[in-house]
Amino acid sequence: MHSLILFDLDGTLVDPAGAITGGISAALRSHGFPVPDDESLQAMVGPPLLESLTKLGGVPSSRVNEVVTTYRSGYLAEGLTQSRPYPGIARCVQALADAGAVVSVATQKPEWLAEELLEVQGLRHLFASVHGSPRDETAAGGGKGPIIRAALEHHRAATDRAIMVGDRHHDVEGARVNGLECIGVGWGFAAAGELERAGATAVVHTADELLEVLRGGL
């Protein structure tokens, strides 16, 4: 079995249950920006929020920080508790840890906020470490690759058989630049065929199927 298993957070471990897309819509509206269509909102889940707001939300760089501040405030007030772990995912992670794997989180969410979300959802104790974007999101760069690299450096003793698990092409691409394979999960926010086109080693559709694939070590 894999010695180190890195999990994405939103769309992989936790269902935001509209907290992200609804929060982005509310933040855009409150600052006088039009709300994109549902497909564009769904595509905003995964990449860094600053990038999503400028590329998909049409927010000029001079105003993106104020929209992010409004969004984060609403997310902390309501979004953390609206989110829910996907069915069977906690049991899957626990089984992997019990079998001797080091299981960690690698997310583009700010690291402090990822820690908070995992605590609120009762999942934090399942993971050896959490790796995410810096508190100052303007300092983030390089996509998912540097975050995965930080996790690998943190767990150097367990990187001989490491793998990534995620729901978007960013996870697959970030894994690849670090020499890792990536298993895609079909319950997240990827468009149809996105994970396959990105080169995911496998795409699973339930937590039980994910556990079976990971136990097999591919």
Coordinates of N, CA and C in Angstrom, one line a residue:
M1 N 0.8 -1.2 0.0 CA 0.0 0.0 0.0 C 0.9 1.2 0.0
H2 N 0.3 2.3 -0.4 CA 1.1 3.6 -0.4 C 1.4 4.0 1.0
S3 N 2.7 4.5 1.1 CA 3.1 5.0 2.4 C 2.7 6.4 2.8
L4 N 2.4 7.2 1.8 CA 1.9 8.6 2.1 C 0.8 8.9 1.1
I5 N -0.4 9.2 1.7 CA -1.6 9.5 0.8 C -2.0 10.9 1.1
L6 N -2.0 11.8 0.1 CA -2.4 13.2 0.2 C -3.8 13.4 -0.3
F7 N -4.6 14.0 0.5 CA -6.0 14.3 0.1 C -6.2 15.8 -0.1
D8 N -6.9 16.1 -1.2 CA -7.5 17.4 -1.4 C -8.6 17.6 -0.4
L9 N -9.1 18.8 -0.2 CA -10.1 19.0 0.9 C -11.5 19.2 0.3
D10 N -11.8 20.4 -0.2 CA -13.1 20.7 -0.7 C -13.4 19.9 -2.0
G11 N -14.5 19.2 -2.1 CA -14.8 18.4 -3.2 C -14.2 17.0 -3.2
T12 N -13.3 16.7 -2.2 CA -12.7 15.4 -2.0 C -13.1 14.8 -0.7
L13 N -12.7 15.5 0.4 CA -13.0 15.1 1.7 C -14.4 15.6 2.2
V14 N -14.6 16.9 1.9 CA -15.7 17.6 2.4 C -16.6 18.2 1.3
D15 N -17.9 18.1 1.4 CA -18.8 18.7 0.5 C -19.2 20.1 1.0
P16 N -18.8 21.1 0.3 CA -19.1 22.5 0.8 C -20.6 22.8 0.9
A17 N -21.4 21.9 0.3 CA -22.9 22.1 0.3 C -23.3 23.5 0.0
G18 N -22.7 24.1 -1.1 CA -23.1 25.4 -1.5 C -22.5 26.5 -0.8
A19 N -21.7 26.2 0.2 CA -21.1 27.3 1.0 C -20.1 28.1 0.2
I20 N -19.4 27.4 -0.7 CA -18.4 28.2 -1.5 C -19.1 28.9 -2.6
T21 N -19.9 28.2 -3.4 CA -20.5 28.9 -4.6 C -21.5 30.0 -4.1
G22 N -22.3 29.6 -3.1 CA -23.2 30.6 -2.5 C -22.5 31.8 -1.9
G23 N -21.4 31.5 -1.2 CA -20.7 32.6 -0.6 C -20.0 33.5 -1.6
I24 N -19.5 32.9 -2.7 CA -18.9 33.7 -3.8 C -20.0 34.6 -4.4
S25 N -21.1 34.0 -4.7 CA -22.2 34.8 -5.3 C -22.6 36.0 -4.4
A26 N -22.8 35.7 -3.1 CA -23.2 36.8 -2.2 C -22.1 37.9 -2.1
A27 N -20.8 37.5 -2.1 CA -19.7 38.5 -2.0 C -19.7 39.3 -3.3
L28 N -19.8 38.7 -4.4 CA -19.8 39.4 -5.7 C -21.0 40.4 -5.7
R29 N -22.2 39.9 -5.3 CA -23.4 40.8 -5.3 C -23.2 42.0 -4.4
S30 N -22.6 41.8 -3.3 CA -22.5 42.8 -2.3 C -21.5 43.9 -2.7
H31 N -20.6 43.6 -3.7 CA -19.7 44.6 -4.2 C -20.1 45.1 -5.6
G32 N -21.3 44.7 -6.0 CA -21.8 45.3 -7.3 C -21.3 44.6 -8.5
F33 N -20.8 43.3 -8.4 CA -20.4 42.6 -9.5 C -21.5 41.6 -9.9
P34 N -21.6 41.3 -11.2 CA -22.6 40.3 -11.7 C -22.1 38.9 -11.2
V35 N -23.1 38.0 -11.0 CA -22.8 36.7 -10.5 C -22.8 35.8 -11.8
P36 N -21.7 35.0 -11.9 CA -21.5 34.1 -13.1 C -22.6 33.0 -13.1
D37 N -22.7 32.3 -14.2 CA -23.6 31.2 -14.3 C -23.1 30.0 -13.4
D38 N -24.0 29.1 -13.2 CA -23.7 28.0 -12.2 C -22.4 27.2 -12.6
E39 N -22.2 27.0 -13.9 CA -21.0 26.2 -14.4 C -19.8 27.0 -14.0
S40 N -19.7 28.3 -14.2 CA -18.6 29.1 -13.8 C -18.3 29.1 -12.3
L41 N -19.4 29.1 -11.5 CA -19.3 29.1 -10.1 C -18.7 27.8 -9.6
Q42 N -19.2 26.7 -10.2 CA -18.7 25.3 -9.9 C -17.2 25.3 -10.2
A43 N -16.8 25.9 -11.3 CA -15.4 25.8 -11.7 C -14.5 26.6 -10.8
M44 N -15.1 27.5 -9.9 CA -14.3 28.3 -9.0 C -13.8 27.4 -7.8
V45 N -14.4 26.3 -7.6 CA -14.1 25.4 -6.5 C -12.9 24.6 -6.8
G46 N -11.8 24.9 -6.2 CA -10.5 24.1 -6.5 C -9.3 25.0 -6.6
P47 N -9.4 25.9 -7.7 CA -8.3 26.8 -7.8 C -8.2 27.9 -6.7
P48 N -7.1 28.6 -6.6 CA -7.0 29.7 -5.6 C -8.1 30.7 -5.8
L49 N -8.7 31.2 -4.7 CA -9.9 32.1 -4.9 C -9.6 33.3 -5.6
L50 N -8.4 33.9 -5.4 CA -8.0 35.1 -6.1 C -8.0 34.9 -7.6
E51 N -7.5 33.8 -8.0 CA -7.4 33.4 -9.4 C -8.8 33.3 -10.0
S52 N -9.7 32.6 -9.2 CA -11.1 32.3 -9.7 C -11.8 33.6 -9.8
L53 N -11.7 34.5 -8.9 CA -12.5 35.8 -8.9 C -12.0 36.6 -10.1
T54 N -10.8 36.6 -10.4 CA -10.3 37.5 -11.5 C -10.6 36.9 -12.9
K55 N -10.3 35.6 -13.0 CA -10.5 34.9 -14.3 C -11.9 34.5 -14.6
L56 N -12.6 34.1 -13.6 CA -14.0 33.6 -13.9 C -15.1 34.6 -13.4
G57 N -14.7 35.4 -12.4 CA -15.7 36.3 -11.8 C -15.6 37.7 -12.3
G58 N -14.6 38.0 -13.1 CA -14.5 39.3 -13.7 C -14.2 40.4 -12.7
V59 N -13.6 40.1 -11.6 CA -13.3 41.1 -10.6 C -11.9 41.6 -10.9
P60 N -11.7 43.0 -11.1 CA -10.4 43.5 -11.3 C -9.5 43.3 -10.1
S61 N -8.2 43.2 -10.4 CA -7.2 42.9 -9.4 C -7.2 44.0 -8.3
S62 N -7.6 45.2 -8.6 CA -7.6 46.3 -7.6 C -8.7 46.1 -6.6
R63 N -9.7 45.2 -6.9 CA -10.8 45.1 -5.9 C -11.0 43.7 -5.4
V64 N -10.1 42.8 -5.9 CA -10.3 41.4 -5.5 C -10.2 41.1 -4.0
N65 N -9.3 41.8 -3.3 CA -9.1 41.6 -1.9 C -10.3 41.9 -1.1
E66 N -11.1 43.0 -1.5 CA -12.3 43.3 -0.7 C -13.4 42.3 -0.9
V67 N -13.4 41.7 -2.1 CA -14.4 40.6 -2.3 C -14.0 39.4 -1.5
V68 N -12.7 39.1 -1.5 CA -12.3 37.9 -0.7 C -12.6 38.1 0.7
T69 N -12.3 39.3 1.3 CA -12.6 39.6 2.7 C -14.1 39.3 3.0
T70 N -14.9 39.8 2.2 CA -16.4 39.6 2.4 C -16.7 38.1 2.3
Y71 N -16.2 37.4 1.4 CA -16.4 36.0 1.2 C -15.9 35.2 2.5
R72 N -14.7 35.5 2.9 CA -14.2 34.8 4.0 C -15.0 35.0 5.3
S73 N -15.5 36.2 5.5 CA -16.3 36.6 6.7 C -17.5 35.7 6.7
G74 N -18.2 35.6 5.5 CA -19.4 34.8 5.4 C -19.1 33.3 5.6
Y75 N -18.0 32.9 5.1 CA -17.7 31.5 5.1 C -17.4 31.1 6.6
L76 N -16.7 31.9 7.3 CA -16.4 31.6 8.7 C -17.7 31.6 9.5
A77 N -18.6 32.5 9.2 CA -19.9 32.6 10.0 C -20.8 31.4 9.7
E78 N -20.8 30.9 8.4 CA -21.8 29.9 8.1 C -21.3 28.7 7.3
G79 N -20.3 29.0 6.5 CA -19.8 27.9 5.6 C -19.2 26.8 6.2
L80 N -18.4 27.0 7.3 CA -17.8 25.9 8.0 C -18.7 24.9 8.5
T81 N -19.9 25.3 9.0 CA -20.8 24.4 9.6 C -21.8 23.8 8.5
Q82 N -21.9 24.5 7.4 CA -22.8 24.0 6.3 C -22.1 22.8 5.6
S83 N -20.8 22.8 5.6 CA -20.1 21.7 4.9 C -20.3 20.4 5.6
R84 N -20.1 19.3 4.8 CA -20.3 18.0 5.4 C -19.3 17.0 4.8
P85 N -18.7 16.1 5.6 CA -17.8 15.1 5.0 C -18.6 14.2 4.0
Y86 N -18.0 13.8 2.9 CA -18.7 12.9 2.0 C -18.9 11.6 2.6
P87 N -19.9 10.9 2.2 CA -20.3 9.6 2.8 C -19.1 8.6 2.8
G88 N -18.8 8.0 3.9 CA -17.8 7.0 4.0 C -16.3 7.5 4.0
I89 N -16.1 8.8 3.8 CA -14.7 9.2 3.6 C -13.9 9.2 4.9
A90 N -14.6 9.5 6.0 CA -13.8 9.4 7.3 C -13.4 8.0 7.6
R91 N -14.3 7.0 7.3 CA -14.0 5.6 7.5 C -12.9 5.2 6.6
C92 N -12.9 5.7 5.4 CA -11.8 5.4 4.4 C -10.4 5.8 5.0
V93 N -10.4 7.1 5.4 CA -9.1 7.7 5.9 C -8.7 6.9 7.1
Q94 N -9.6 6.6 8.0 CA -9.2 5.9 9.2 C -8.6 4.5 8.9
A95 N -9.2 3.8 8.0 CA -8.8 2.5 7.6 C -7.4 2.6 7.0
L96 N -7.1 3.6 6.2 CA -5.8 3.8 5.6 C -4.7 4.0 6.7
A97 N -5.1 4.9 7.6 CA -4.1 5.2 8.8 C -3.9 3.9 9.6
D98 N -5.0 3.2 9.8 CA -4.9 1.9 10.6 C -4.0 0.9 9.9
A99 N -3.9 1.0 8.6 CA -3.1 0.0 7.8 C -1.7 0.5 7.8
G100 N -1.4 1.6 8.3 CA 0.0 2.1 8.4 C 0.4 3.2 7.5
A101 N -0.5 3.7 6.7 CA -0.2 4.8 5.8 C -0.2 6.1 6.6
V102 N 0.7 7.1 6.1 CA 0.6 8.4 6.6 C -0.4 9.2 5.7
V103 N -1.4 9.8 6.3 CA -2.5 10.4 5.6 C -2.5 11.9 5.9
S104 N -2.4 12.7 4.9 CA -2.3 14.2 5.1 C -3.2 14.9 4.1
V105 N -3.4 16.2 4.3 CA -4.2 17.1 3.5 C -3.3 18.0 2.7
A106 N -3.6 18.2 1.4 CA -2.9 19.2 0.6 C -4.0 19.9 -0.2
T107 N -4.2 21.2 0.2 CA -5.3 21.9 -0.3 C -4.9 23.3 -0.7
Q108 N -5.5 23.9 -1.7 CA -5.3 25.3 -2.0 C -6.0 26.3 -1.2
K109 N -6.8 25.8 -0.3 CA -7.5 26.6 0.7 C -6.4 27.2 1.7
P110 N -6.5 28.4 2.2 CA -5.5 28.8 3.2 C -5.4 27.8 4.3
E111 N -4.1 27.5 4.7 CA -3.9 26.5 5.6 C -4.6 26.6 6.9
W112 N -4.6 27.9 7.5 CA -5.3 28.1 8.7 C -6.8 27.8 8.6
L113 N -7.4 28.1 7.5 CA -8.8 27.9 7.3 C -9.1 26.4 7.0
A114 N -8.2 25.7 6.4 CA -8.3 24.2 6.2 C -8.3 23.5 7.6
E115 N -7.4 24.0 8.5 CA -7.3 23.4 9.8 C -8.7 23.6 10.5
E116 N -9.2 24.8 10.4 CA -10.4 25.2 11.1 C -11.6 24.3 10.6
L117 N -11.7 24.2 9.3 CA -12.8 23.4 8.7 C -12.7 21.9 9.1
L118 N -11.5 21.3 9.1 CA -11.3 20.0 9.6 C -11.7 19.8 11.0
E119 N -11.3 20.8 11.9 CA -11.7 20.7 13.3 C -13.2 20.8 13.5
V120 N -13.9 21.7 12.8 CA -15.3 21.8 12.9 C -16.1 20.6 12.4
Q121 N -15.5 19.9 11.4 CA -16.2 18.7 10.8 C -15.7 17.4 11.6
G122 N -14.9 17.6 12.6 CA -14.5 16.4 13.4 C -13.6 15.5 12.6
L123 N -12.8 16.0 11.7 CA -11.9 15.2 10.9 C -10.4 15.4 11.2
R124 N -10.0 16.5 11.9 CA -8.6 16.9 12.0 C -7.8 15.7 12.6
H125 N -8.3 15.0 13.5 CA -7.5 14.0 14.2 C -7.1 12.8 13.2
L126 N -7.7 12.7 12.1 CA -7.4 11.7 11.2 C -6.2 11.9 10.4
F127 N -5.6 13.1 10.3 CA -4.6 13.5 9.4 C -3.3 13.8 10.2
A128 N -2.2 13.4 9.6 CA -0.9 13.6 10.2 C -0.4 15.1 10.1
S129 N -0.9 15.7 9.0 CA -0.5 17.1 8.8 C -1.5 17.7 7.8
V130 N -1.5 19.1 7.8 CA -2.4 19.8 6.8 C -1.5 20.8 6.1
H131 N -1.6 20.9 4.8 CA -0.8 21.8 4.0 C -1.7 22.6 3.1
G132 N -1.5 23.9 3.1 CA -2.4 24.7 2.2 C -1.7 26.0 1.8
S133 N -2.4 27.0 1.3 CA -1.9 28.3 0.9 C -1.6 29.1 2.1
P134 N -0.7 30.1 2.0 CA -0.4 31.0 3.1 C -1.6 31.9 3.5
R135 N -1.5 32.4 4.7 CA -2.6 33.3 5.1 C -2.8 34.5 4.2
D136 N -1.7 35.1 3.7 CA -1.8 36.1 2.7 C -1.9 35.5 1.4
E137 N -3.1 35.4 0.9 CA -3.4 34.7 -0.4 C -2.7 35.3 -1.6
T138 N -2.3 36.6 -1.5 CA -1.7 37.2 -2.6 C -0.2 36.7 -2.7
A139 N 0.3 36.0 -1.7 CA 1.6 35.5 -1.7 C 1.6 34.1 -2.3
A140 N 0.4 33.5 -2.5 CA 0.3 32.1 -3.1 C 0.7 32.1 -4.5
G141 N 1.3 31.1 -5.0 CA 1.7 31.0 -6.4 C 2.1 29.6 -6.8
G142 N 2.0 29.3 -8.1 CA 2.4 28.0 -8.5 C 1.4 26.9 -8.5
G143 N 0.1 27.2 -8.1 CA -0.9 26.2 -8.0 C -0.7 25.2 -7.0
K144 N -1.2 24.0 -7.3 CA -1.2 22.9 -6.3 C 0.2 22.3 -6.1
G145 N 1.1 22.5 -7.1 CA 2.4 21.8 -7.0 C 3.2 22.2 -5.8
P146 N 3.4 23.4 -5.4 CA 4.2 23.8 -4.2 C 3.6 23.2 -2.9
I147 N 2.3 23.2 -2.9 CA 1.6 22.7 -1.7 C 1.9 21.2 -1.5
I148 N 1.8 20.4 -2.6 CA 2.1 19.0 -2.5 C 3.6 18.8 -2.2
R149 N 4.4 19.7 -2.8 CA 5.8 19.6 -2.5 C 6.1 19.8 -1.0
A150 N 5.4 20.7 -0.4 CA 5.6 21.0 1.1 C 5.2 19.8 1.9
A151 N 4.1 19.1 1.5 CA 3.7 17.9 2.2 C 4.7 16.8 2.0
L152 N 5.3 16.6 0.8 CA 6.3 15.6 0.6 C 7.6 15.9 1.5
E153 N 8.0 17.2 1.5 CA 9.1 17.5 2.3 C 8.9 17.3 3.8
H154 N 7.7 17.5 4.2 CA 7.3 17.4 5.7 C 7.4 15.9 6.0
H155 N 7.1 15.0 5.1 CA 7.0 13.6 5.4 C 8.0 12.8 4.5
R156 N 9.3 13.3 4.6 CA 10.3 12.7 3.7 C 10.5 11.2 3.9
A157 N 10.3 10.7 5.1 CA 10.5 9.3 5.4 C 9.4 8.4 4.7
A158 N 8.3 9.1 4.3 CA 7.2 8.3 3.8 C 6.9 8.5 2.3
T159 N 7.9 9.2 1.6 CA 7.6 9.6 0.2 C 8.0 8.6 -0.9
D160 N 8.5 7.4 -0.4 CA 8.9 6.4 -1.5 C 7.7 5.9 -2.2
R161 N 6.5 5.8 -1.6 CA 5.3 5.4 -2.3 C 4.2 6.4 -1.9
A162 N 4.2 7.6 -2.5 CA 3.2 8.6 -2.2 C 2.3 8.8 -3.4
I163 N 1.1 9.2 -3.1 CA 0.0 9.4 -4.1 C -0.9 10.5 -3.7
M164 N -1.5 11.2 -4.6 CA -2.5 12.3 -4.4 C -3.9 11.8 -4.7
V165 N -4.9 12.3 -4.0 CA -6.3 12.0 -4.2 C -7.0 13.4 -4.3
G166 N -7.7 13.6 -5.4 CA -8.4 14.9 -5.6 C -9.5 14.9 -6.6
D167 N -10.2 16.0 -6.7 CA -11.4 16.0 -7.5 C -11.3 17.0 -8.7
R168 N -10.2 17.7 -8.9 CA -10.0 18.6 -10.0 C -8.7 18.3 -10.8
H169 N -8.6 18.9 -12.0 CA -7.4 18.7 -12.8 C -6.2 19.3 -12.1
H170 N -6.4 20.3 -11.3 CA -5.3 21.0 -10.6 C -4.6 19.9 -9.7
D171 N -5.4 19.0 -9.1 CA -4.8 18.0 -8.2 C -3.9 17.0 -9.1
V172 N -4.4 16.7 -10.2 CA -3.6 15.7 -11.1 C -2.4 16.4 -11.6
E173 N -2.5 17.7 -12.0 CA -1.3 18.4 -12.5 C -0.3 18.7 -11.4
G174 N -0.8 19.0 -10.2 CA 0.1 19.3 -9.1 C 0.9 18.0 -8.7
A175 N 0.2 16.9 -8.7 CA 0.8 15.6 -8.4 C 1.9 15.3 -9.4
R176 N 1.5 15.5 -10.7 CA 2.5 15.1 -11.8 C 3.8 15.9 -11.7
V177 N 3.7 17.2 -11.4 CA 5.0 18.0 -11.3 C 5.9 17.5 -10.2
N178 N 5.3 16.8 -9.2 CA 6.0 16.3 -8.1 C 6.3 14.8 -8.3
G179 N 6.1 14.3 -9.5 CA 6.4 12.9 -9.8 C 5.4 11.9 -9.2
L180 N 4.2 12.3 -8.8 CA 3.2 11.4 -8.2 C 2.1 11.1 -9.2
E181 N 1.4 10.0 -8.9 CA 0.2 9.7 -9.6 C -1.0 10.3 -8.8
C182 N -2.1 10.4 -9.4 CA -3.3 11.0 -8.7 C -4.5 10.2 -9.0
I183 N -5.2 9.8 -8.0 CA -6.5 9.2 -8.1 C -7.6 10.3 -8.1
G184 N -8.5 10.3 -9.1 CA -9.5 11.3 -9.1 C -10.8 10.7 -8.5
V185 N -11.5 11.6 -7.8 CA -12.8 11.2 -7.2 C -14.0 11.9 -8.0
G186 N -14.9 11.1 -8.3 CA -16.0 11.5 -9.2 C -17.1 12.3 -8.5
W187 N -17.0 12.4 -7.2 CA -18.1 13.1 -6.5 C -17.9 14.6 -6.2
G188 N -16.8 15.1 -6.8 CA -16.4 16.5 -6.5 C -16.9 17.5 -7.6
F189 N -16.1 18.4 -8.0 CA -16.5 19.5 -8.8 C -15.9 19.5 -10.2
A190 N -15.3 18.3 -10.6 CA -14.7 18.2 -12.0 C -15.9 18.2 -13.0
A191 N -15.6 18.8 -14.1 CA -16.6 18.6 -15.3 C -16.4 17.2 -15.8
A192 N -17.4 16.8 -16.6 CA -17.4 15.4 -17.2 C -16.1 15.3 -18.0
G193 N -15.4 14.2 -17.7 CA -14.2 13.9 -18.4 C -12.9 14.7 -18.0
E194 N -13.1 15.6 -17.1 CA -11.9 16.5 -16.7 C -10.8 15.7 -16.1
L195 N -11.1 14.8 -15.2 CA -10.0 14.1 -14.5 C -9.3 13.1 -15.5
E196 N -10.1 12.5 -16.3 CA -9.5 11.5 -17.3 C -8.6 12.3 -18.3
R197 N -9.0 13.4 -18.8 CA -8.2 14.2 -19.7 C -6.9 14.7 -19.0
A198 N -7.0 15.0 -17.7 CA -5.8 15.5 -17.0 C -4.8 14.4 -16.8
G199 N -5.3 13.1 -16.9 CA -4.3 12.0 -16.7 C -4.4 11.3 -15.4
A200 N -5.6 11.4 -14.7 CA -5.7 10.7 -13.4 C -5.5 9.2 -13.6
T201 N -4.8 8.6 -12.7 CA -4.5 7.2 -12.8 C -5.8 6.3 -12.8
A202 N -6.7 6.8 -12.0 CA -8.0 6.1 -11.9 C -9.0 7.1 -11.4
V203 N -10.3 6.9 -11.7 CA -11.4 7.8 -11.2 C -12.4 6.9 -10.5
V204 N -12.6 7.2 -9.2 CA -13.5 6.3 -8.4 C -14.7 7.1 -8.0
H205 N -15.8 6.4 -7.6 CA -17.1 7.1 -7.4 C -17.6 6.9 -6.0
T206 N -17.0 6.1 -5.2 CA -17.4 6.0 -3.8 C -16.2 5.9 -2.9
A207 N -16.4 6.2 -1.6 CA -15.3 6.1 -0.7 C -14.8 4.6 -0.6
D208 N -15.7 3.7 -0.7 CA -15.3 2.3 -0.6 C -14.5 1.9 -1.8
E209 N -14.8 2.4 -3.0 CA -14.0 2.1 -4.1 C -12.6 2.7 -4.0
L210 N -12.6 3.9 -3.5 CA -11.3 4.6 -3.3 C -10.4 3.8 -2.3
L211 N -11.0 3.3 -1.2 CA -10.2 2.5 -0.3 C -9.7 1.2 -0.9
E212 N -10.5 0.6 -1.7 CA -10.1 -0.6 -2.4 C -8.9 -0.4 -3.4
V213 N -9.0 0.7 -4.1 CA -7.9 1.1 -5.0 C -6.6 1.4 -4.3
L214 N -6.7 2.2 -3.2 CA -5.6 2.6 -2.4 C -4.9 1.4 -1.7
R215 N -5.8 0.5 -1.2 CA -5.2 -0.7 -0.6 C -4.5 -1.6 -1.6
G216 N -4.9 -1.6 -2.8 CA -4.3 -2.4 -3.8 C -2.9 -1.8 -4.3
G217 N -2.7 -0.5 -3.8 CA -1.4 0.1 -4.2 C -1.2 0.4 -5.7
L218 N -2.3 0.3 -6.4 CA -2.3 0.5 -7.8 C -1.3 -0.5 -8.5

